[in-house]
Tab-separated table of C-alpha atoms and ligand atoms in Angstrom:
chain	number	residue	atom	x	y	z
K	754	MET	CA	-22.339	10.342	5.422
K	755	LYS	CA	-18.984	9.871	7.109
K	756	LYS	CA	-16.081	11.366	5.090
K	757	LEU	CA	-12.980	9.220	4.810
K	758	LYS	CA	-9.929	11.462	4.567
K	759	LYS	CA	-6.941	9.771	6.191
K	760	VAL	CA	-4.588	7.038	5.021
K	761	ILE	CA	-1.851	5.336	7.003
K	762	ILE	CA	1.199	4.211	5.015
K	763	PRO	CA	3.537	2.075	7.139
K	764	VAL	CA	7.103	2.603	5.914
K	765	ALA	CA	9.148	1.609	8.965
K	766	GLY	CA	10.179	-1.862	7.687
K	767	LEU	CA	13.915	-2.248	7.088
K	768	GLY	CA	13.804	-3.927	3.676
K	769	THR	CA	16.297	-6.668	4.508
K	770	ARG	CA	15.304	-8.629	1.381
K	771	PHE	CA	16.857	-5.873	-0.729
K	772	LEU	CA	20.159	-5.521	1.110
K	773	PRO	CA	22.694	-4.201	0.316
K	774	ALA	CA	20.646	-1.823	-1.906
K	775	THR	CA	18.596	-0.785	1.123
K	776	LYS	CA	21.526	-0.244	3.517
K	777	ALA	CA	21.305	3.544	3.179
K	778	ILE	CA	18.151	3.905	1.023
K	779	PRO	CA	14.598	3.131	2.201
K	780	LYS	CA	13.118	0.242	0.188
K	781	GLU	CA	10.160	2.517	-0.648
K	782	MET	CA	12.608	4.815	-2.489
K	783	LEU	CA	13.765	2.090	-4.888
K	784	PRO	CA	12.679	3.150	-8.370
K	785	VAL	CA	10.280	1.483	-10.731
K	786	LEU	CA	11.500	3.094	-13.930
K	787	ASN	CA	12.359	6.664	-12.887
K	788	LYS	CA	9.940	7.052	-9.960
K	789	PRO	CA	10.354	5.744	-6.422
K	790	ILE	CA	7.759	3.139	-5.443
K	791	ILE	CA	6.379	5.402	-2.707
K	792	GLN	CA	5.507	8.061	-5.295
K	793	TYR	CA	3.209	5.650	-7.150
K	794	ILE	CA	1.581	4.797	-3.825
K	795	VAL	CA	1.050	8.457	-2.883
K	796	GLU	CA	-0.412	9.103	-6.361
K	797	GLU	CA	-2.830	6.186	-5.903
K	798	VAL	CA	-3.948	7.656	-2.554
K	799	LEU	CA	-4.405	11.071	-4.154
K	800	ASP	CA	-6.384	9.624	-7.105
K	801	ALA	CA	-8.607	7.793	-4.630
K	802	GLY	CA	-9.638	11.159	-3.145
K	803	PHE	CA	-7.956	11.093	0.277
K	804	LYS	CA	-6.758	14.321	1.905
K	805	GLU	CA	-4.197	13.287	4.521
K	806	ILE	CA	-1.358	10.776	4.607
K	807	ILE	CA	0.247	9.545	7.806
K	808	LEU	CA	3.598	7.856	7.247
K	809	VAL	CA	4.595	5.508	10.055
K	810	THR	CA	8.306	5.724	9.706
K	811	HIS	CA	11.757	4.954	11.123
K	812	SER	CA	14.853	7.098	11.756
K	813	SER	CA	16.544	5.647	8.637
K	814	LYS	CA	13.710	6.734	6.335
K	815	ASN	CA	14.145	10.514	6.083
K	816	ALA	CA	14.653	10.255	2.318
K	817	ILE	CA	10.921	9.543	1.944
K	818	GLU	CA	9.917	12.784	3.654
K	819	ASN	CA	12.600	14.678	1.720
K	820	HIS	CA	11.255	13.310	-1.563
K	821	PHE	CA	7.881	14.991	-0.989
K	822	ASP	CA	9.436	18.213	0.326
K	823	LYS	CA	10.522	21.248	-1.716
K	824	SER	CA	14.098	21.044	-2.989
K	825	PHE	CA	15.254	24.659	-3.456
K	826	GLU	CA	18.739	23.771	-4.694
K	827	LEU	CA	17.566	21.267	-7.296
K	828	GLU	CA	14.819	23.618	-8.520
K	829	ALA	CA	17.268	26.524	-8.841
K	830	THR	CA	19.717	24.356	-10.806
K	831	LEU	CA	17.019	23.082	-13.177
K	832	GLU	CA	15.795	26.643	-13.667
K	833	LYS	CA	19.305	27.862	-14.520
K	834	ARG	CA	19.789	25.022	-16.980
K	835	VAL	CA	16.356	25.753	-18.521
K	836	LYS	CA	15.134	22.210	-17.935
K	837	ARG	CA	11.493	23.345	-17.828
K	838	GLY	CA	9.780	19.937	-18.194
K	839	MET	CA	11.882	18.353	-15.455
K	840	LEU	CA	11.479	21.434	-13.240
K	841	LYS	CA	7.697	21.137	-13.435
K	842	GLU	CA	7.803	17.431	-12.614
K	843	ILE	CA	10.047	18.060	-9.592
K	844	ARG	CA	7.906	21.002	-8.381
K	845	ASP	CA	4.699	18.972	-8.739
K	846	ILE	CA	5.955	16.318	-6.297
K	847	SER	CA	6.164	18.823	-3.452
K	848	LYS	CA	2.931	20.601	-4.440
K	849	LEU	CA	0.642	17.554	-4.242
K	850	ASN	CA	-2.818	18.412	-2.995
K	851	ILE	CA	-2.501	16.240	0.094
K	852	SER	CA	-0.989	16.730	3.528
K	853	ILE	CA	1.771	14.325	4.598
K	854	GLN	CA	2.608	13.885	8.275
K	855	SER	CA	4.867	11.319	9.835
K	856	ILE	CA	5.192	9.517	13.108
K	857	ARG	CA	7.923	7.131	14.221
K	858	GLN	CA	7.478	3.459	15.026
K	859	GLY	CA	10.094	3.224	17.774
K	860	GLU	CA	10.169	-0.581	17.941
K	861	ALA	CA	9.835	-3.178	15.175
K	862	LYS	CA	6.730	-4.843	16.578
K	863	GLY	CA	4.871	-5.692	13.396
K	864	LEU	CA	2.329	-4.213	11.016
K	865	GLY	CA	-0.504	-4.059	13.568
K	866	HIS	CA	1.740	-2.107	15.944
K	867	ALA	CA	2.794	0.263	13.129
K	868	ILE	CA	-0.855	1.145	12.495
K	869	LEU	CA	-1.441	1.686	16.212
K	870	CYS	CA	1.382	4.258	16.197
K	871	ALA	CA	-0.839	6.469	13.988
K	872	LYS	CA	-3.820	6.307	16.376
K	873	ARG	CA	-3.346	9.787	17.840
K	874	LEU	CA	-3.117	11.380	14.381
K	875	ILE	CA	-6.245	9.539	13.221
K	876	GLY	CA	-8.245	10.740	16.240
K	877	LYS	CA	-11.841	9.544	16.110
K	878	GLU	CA	-12.031	9.155	12.331
K	879	PRO	CA	-12.188	6.111	10.077
K	880	PHE	CA	-9.039	5.450	8.059
K	881	ALA	CA	-7.443	3.506	5.231
K	882	VAL	CA	-4.176	1.574	5.264
K	883	ILE	CA	-2.054	1.054	2.173
K	884	LEU	CA	1.059	-1.121	2.148
K	885	PRO	CA	3.751	0.435	-0.016
K	886	ASP	CA	5.289	-2.871	-1.170
K	887	MET	CA	2.217	-3.726	-3.206
K	888	LEU	CA	2.326	-1.800	-6.470
K	889	ILE	CA	-0.744	-1.740	-8.699
K	890	SER	CA	-0.399	-1.376	-12.469
K	891	LYS	CA	-3.108	1.193	-12.926
K	892	ASP	CA	-3.983	0.950	-16.611
K	893	ASN	CA	-4.824	-2.752	-16.567
K	894	GLY	CA	-8.462	-3.458	-15.677
K	895	ASN	CA	-9.933	-1.378	-12.856
K	896	ALA	CA	-7.145	-2.118	-10.382
K	897	GLY	CA	-6.144	1.549	-10.201
K	898	ASP	CA	-9.633	2.503	-9.002
K	899	SER	CA	-9.879	-0.101	-6.222
K	900	LEU	CA	-8.993	2.198	-3.337
K	901	LYS	CA	-11.415	4.837	-4.587
K	902	ALA	CA	-14.218	2.254	-4.849
K	903	MET	CA	-13.454	1.122	-1.297
K	904	ARG	CA	-13.524	4.719	-0.036
K	905	LEU	CA	-16.864	5.475	-1.715
K	906	ASN	CA	-18.321	2.233	-0.387
K	907	PHE	CA	-17.313	3.211	3.152
K	908	GLU	CA	-18.763	6.687	2.804
K	909	ARG	CA	-22.097	5.174	1.713
K	910	GLY	CA	-22.555	2.526	4.381
K	911	GLU	CA	-19.653	2.817	6.864
K	912	ILE	CA	-18.585	-0.750	6.162
K	913	SER	CA	-14.900	-1.642	6.418
K	914	SER	CA	-13.221	-3.410	3.507
K	915	ILE	CA	-10.143	-5.245	2.268
K	916	LEU	CA	-8.765	-5.579	-1.240
K	917	LEU	CA	-8.155	-9.203	-2.208
K	918	ALA	CA	-6.094	-10.590	-5.079
K	919	LYS	CA	-5.552	-14.158	-6.301
K	920	ALA	CA	-2.375	-15.807	-5.028
K	921	LYS	CA	-0.481	-18.487	-6.924
K	922	LYS	CA	-0.325	-21.703	-4.918
K	923	ALA	CA	3.373	-21.245	-4.149
K	924	ASP	CA	2.716	-17.767	-2.695
K	925	ILE	CA	-0.205	-18.573	-0.395
K	926	SER	CA	1.936	-18.902	2.724
K	927	LYS	CA	3.404	-15.389	2.166
K	928	TYR	CA	0.135	-13.523	2.744
K	929	GLY	CA	-3.023	-13.045	4.806
K	930	ILE	CA	-5.590	-15.400	3.218
K	931	ALA	CA	-9.341	-14.766	3.437
K	932	LYS	CA	-12.462	-16.895	3.333
K	933	ILE	CA	-15.423	-15.134	1.742
K	934	LYS	CA	-19.125	-15.500	2.268
K	935	LYS	CA	-20.424	-14.676	-1.204
K	936	ASN	CA	-23.202	-12.097	-1.273
K	937	LEU	CA	-24.219	-10.702	-4.632
K	938	LYS	CA	-26.202	-7.898	-3.017
K	939	LEU	CA	-23.035	-6.373	-1.576
K	940	PRO	CA	-20.424	-4.482	-3.574
K	941	GLY	CA	-17.403	-6.657	-4.301
K	942	LEU	CA	-17.426	-10.353	-3.526
K	943	GLY	CA	-19.308	-10.350	-0.236
K	944	LEU	CA	-18.125	-10.367	3.367
K	945	VAL	CA	-14.880	-11.702	4.783
K	946	GLU	CA	-15.754	-14.601	7.066
K	947	LYS	CA	-12.267	-15.457	8.206
K	948	ILE	CA	-8.676	-14.329	7.603
K	949	ILE	CA	-5.473	-16.202	8.478
K	950	GLU	CA	-1.938	-14.816	8.337
K	951	LYS	CA	0.519	-16.854	6.262
K	952	PRO	CA	-1.275	-20.221	6.431
K	953	SER	CA	0.149	-23.435	5.006
K	954	ILE	CA	-1.464	-24.480	1.704
K	955	LYS	CA	-3.448	-27.082	3.672
K	956	GLU	CA	-4.830	-24.565	6.187
K	957	ALA	CA	-5.562	-21.847	3.601
K	958	PRO	CA	-9.307	-21.222	3.296
K	959	SER	CA	-8.942	-19.937	-0.322
K	960	ASN	CA	-6.368	-18.448	-2.696
K	961	LEU	CA	-7.501	-14.868	-2.013
K	962	TYR	CA	-4.896	-12.764	-0.248
K	963	ALA	CA	-4.961	-9.327	1.372
K	964	ALA	CA	-3.294	-7.131	-1.246
K	965	GLY	CA	-2.339	-4.179	0.944
K	966	ARG	CA	-5.415	-1.916	0.833
K	967	TYR	CA	-7.727	-1.785	3.859
K	968	ILE	CA	-10.428	0.537	5.205
K	969	PHE	CA	-11.536	0.451	8.834
K	970	ASN	CA	-13.907	2.305	11.115
K	971	ASN	CA	-12.352	3.812	14.238
K	972	ASN	CA	-13.523	0.898	16.385
K	973	PHE	CA	-10.790	-1.204	14.752
K	974	PHE	CA	-8.153	0.401	17.001
K	975	LYS	CA	-9.710	-1.450	19.945
K	976	TYR	CA	-8.821	-4.725	18.239
K	977	LEU	CA	-5.263	-3.646	17.503
K	978	LEU	CA	-4.847	-2.645	21.152
K	979	LYS	CA	-6.127	-6.040	22.294
K	980	ALA	CA	-4.183	-8.144	19.774
K	981	LYS	CA	-1.581	-10.433	21.332
K	982	PRO	CA	1.955	-10.497	19.881
K	983	ASP	CA	2.722	-13.615	17.805
K	984	LYS	CA	5.729	-15.981	18.119
K	985	SER	CA	8.073	-13.323	16.740
K	986	ASN	CA	6.683	-10.740	19.170
K	987	GLU	CA	4.870	-8.911	16.358
K	988	ILE	CA	1.310	-7.610	16.428
K	989	GLN	CA	-0.318	-8.879	13.248
K	990	LEU	CA	-2.889	-6.773	11.450
K	991	THR	CA	-4.589	-9.993	10.301
K	992	ASP	CA	-5.146	-11.226	13.879
K	993	ALA	CA	-6.877	-7.967	14.786
K	994	ILE	CA	-9.080	-8.232	11.647
K	995	GLN	CA	-10.033	-11.816	12.554
K	996	ASN	CA	-11.140	-10.737	16.069
K	997	TYR	CA	-12.977	-7.709	14.670
K	998	ILE	CA	-14.981	-9.980	12.338
K	999	ARG	CA	-15.573	-12.531	15.092
K	1000	ASP	CA	-17.215	-9.756	17.167
K	1001	GLY	CA	-19.663	-9.058	14.346
K	1002	GLU	CA	-18.001	-6.155	12.505
K	1003	LYS	CA	-18.503	-6.361	8.743
K	1004	VAL	CA	-15.609	-6.351	6.284
K	1005	ASN	CA	-16.435	-6.167	2.564
K	1006	ALA	CA	-14.160	-8.126	0.241
K	1007	PHE	CA	-13.184	-6.125	-2.834
K	1008	PRO	CA	-11.590	-8.132	-5.670
K	1009	LEU	CA	-8.569	-6.709	-7.455
K	1010	ASP	CA	-9.307	-6.392	-11.152
K	1011	GLY	CA	-5.867	-6.206	-12.772
K	1012	ASP	CA	-2.213	-6.635	-11.864
K	1013	ILE	CA	-0.375	-6.031	-8.622
K	1014	PHE	CA	3.337	-6.550	-7.918
K	1015	ASP	CA	4.824	-7.401	-4.527
K	1016	CYS	CA	7.874	-5.152	-4.747
K	1017	GLY	CA	9.211	-6.635	-1.502
K	1018	ASP	CA	10.170	-9.652	-3.620
K	1019	ASN	CA	13.171	-9.378	-5.951
K	1020	THR	CA	11.591	-11.095	-8.958
K	1021	GLU	CA	8.289	-9.243	-8.674
K	1022	TYR	CA	10.194	-5.973	-8.397
K	1023	ILE	CA	11.904	-6.751	-11.723
K	1024	LEU	CA	8.515	-7.715	-13.215
K	1025	ALA	CA	7.015	-4.422	-11.996
K	1026	ASN	CA	9.794	-2.572	-13.818
K	1027	LEU	CA	9.096	-4.592	-16.968
K	1028	GLU	CA	5.337	-4.016	-16.699
K	1029	PHE	CA	5.764	-0.256	-16.363
K	1030	ALA	CA	8.452	-0.098	-19.066
K	1031	MET	CA	6.270	-2.045	-21.531
K	1032	LYS	CA	3.705	0.785	-21.375
K	1033	ASP	CA	6.191	2.841	-23.405
K	1034	PRO	CA	6.219	1.660	-27.049
K	1035	VAL	CA	9.926	2.384	-27.595
K	1036	MET	CA	10.987	0.538	-24.452
K	1037	LYS	CA	8.577	-2.277	-25.267
K	1038	THR	CA	10.228	-2.906	-28.644
K	1039	LYS	CA	13.701	-2.854	-27.115
K	1040	ILE	CA	12.707	-5.248	-24.322
K	1041	ASN	CA	10.977	-7.642	-26.718
K	1042	ASN	CA	14.030	-7.636	-28.993
K	1043	TYR	CA	16.277	-8.312	-26.010
K	1044	LEU	CA	14.075	-11.158	-24.766
K	1045	LYS	CA	14.144	-12.781	-28.256
K	1046	THR	CA	17.914	-13.113	-27.954
K	1047	ARG	CA	17.743	-14.972	-24.602
R	1415	G1P	C1	1.562	-8.167	5.190
R	1415	G1P	C2	0.255	-8.679	5.828
R	1415	G1P	C3	-0.381	-9.750	4.944
R	1415	G1P	C4	-0.628	-9.185	3.551
R	1415	G1P	C5	0.721	-8.682	2.978
R	1415	G1P	C6	0.495	-8.003	1.634
R	1415	G1P	O1	2.512	-9.200	5.215
R	1415	G1P	O2	0.555	-9.161	7.118
R	1415	G1P	O3	-1.593	-10.161	5.519
R	1415	G1P	O4	-1.190	-10.164	2.708
R	1415	G1P	O5	1.329	-7.732	3.860
R	1415	G1P	O6	1.701	-7.544	1.158
R	1415	G1P	P1	4.098	-8.905	5.047
R	1415	G1P	O7	4.316	-8.693	3.578
R	1415	G1P	O8	4.403	-7.690	5.856
R	1415	G1P	O9	4.780	-10.144	5.539
């Protein structure tokens, strides 16, 4: 049984859709309620049983590493002011049972290139990739357990996998869209037969899109190395997956059971905040009362 321990989180993207908020703050540090998005992502990785995180980062993103580091000054102040509950919460962030390393993506050459930057730190092992824009609401359905199910599936049969969610028609051309060969004997939906990055509605083989969680065997790096840059000189993860499948590698399609929010989009970011706020009964009442007046 091959153990799957490492996860790559690409965080080098500049977050231009959230400017000016992201001029001096990484988009992954924007809060959903009182926690930065990246903290939810790291918690999901931890819950899924991984042991090592590799952040593929950029010089403007130090705040992410600082967030998971110990903050002596803040801890001392909270201690002095006897804010015990808050002190514990702050201490817990830097004491997570997972190692976090980072590596820079020197050039903005796309998602596929970002993952390649982590190759040396992955070594010869299999790995997962999680995209920090895509925030899962973990108490609805089994969505919060998806990454864990994908990890266990890999450890059983060494088969790669992708998490797929249903896209609304208007959103199809924003994502990587997959065609599935249904197979009830396999976990999930079956195998991915084809995947196309940002197709037009006409070209799209289905409404199932790659929702930012992937698991690959180490052989996948070969396909990232061979992938040709697209029109915008970016190496697309989806193109490498398509070639990997074409050469006979299997990719299981796992369906997302629950809600996911694309926090790279302004409206979905607001909806994510609403979704998480509505889990608190007091906030829920206040929000519902507010909405009634609109
Ligand atoms: C990337 C991937 C795409 C995937 C999406 C999920 O696109 O290329 O296949 O569906 O993430 O968020 P991006 O959002 O970087 O344009």
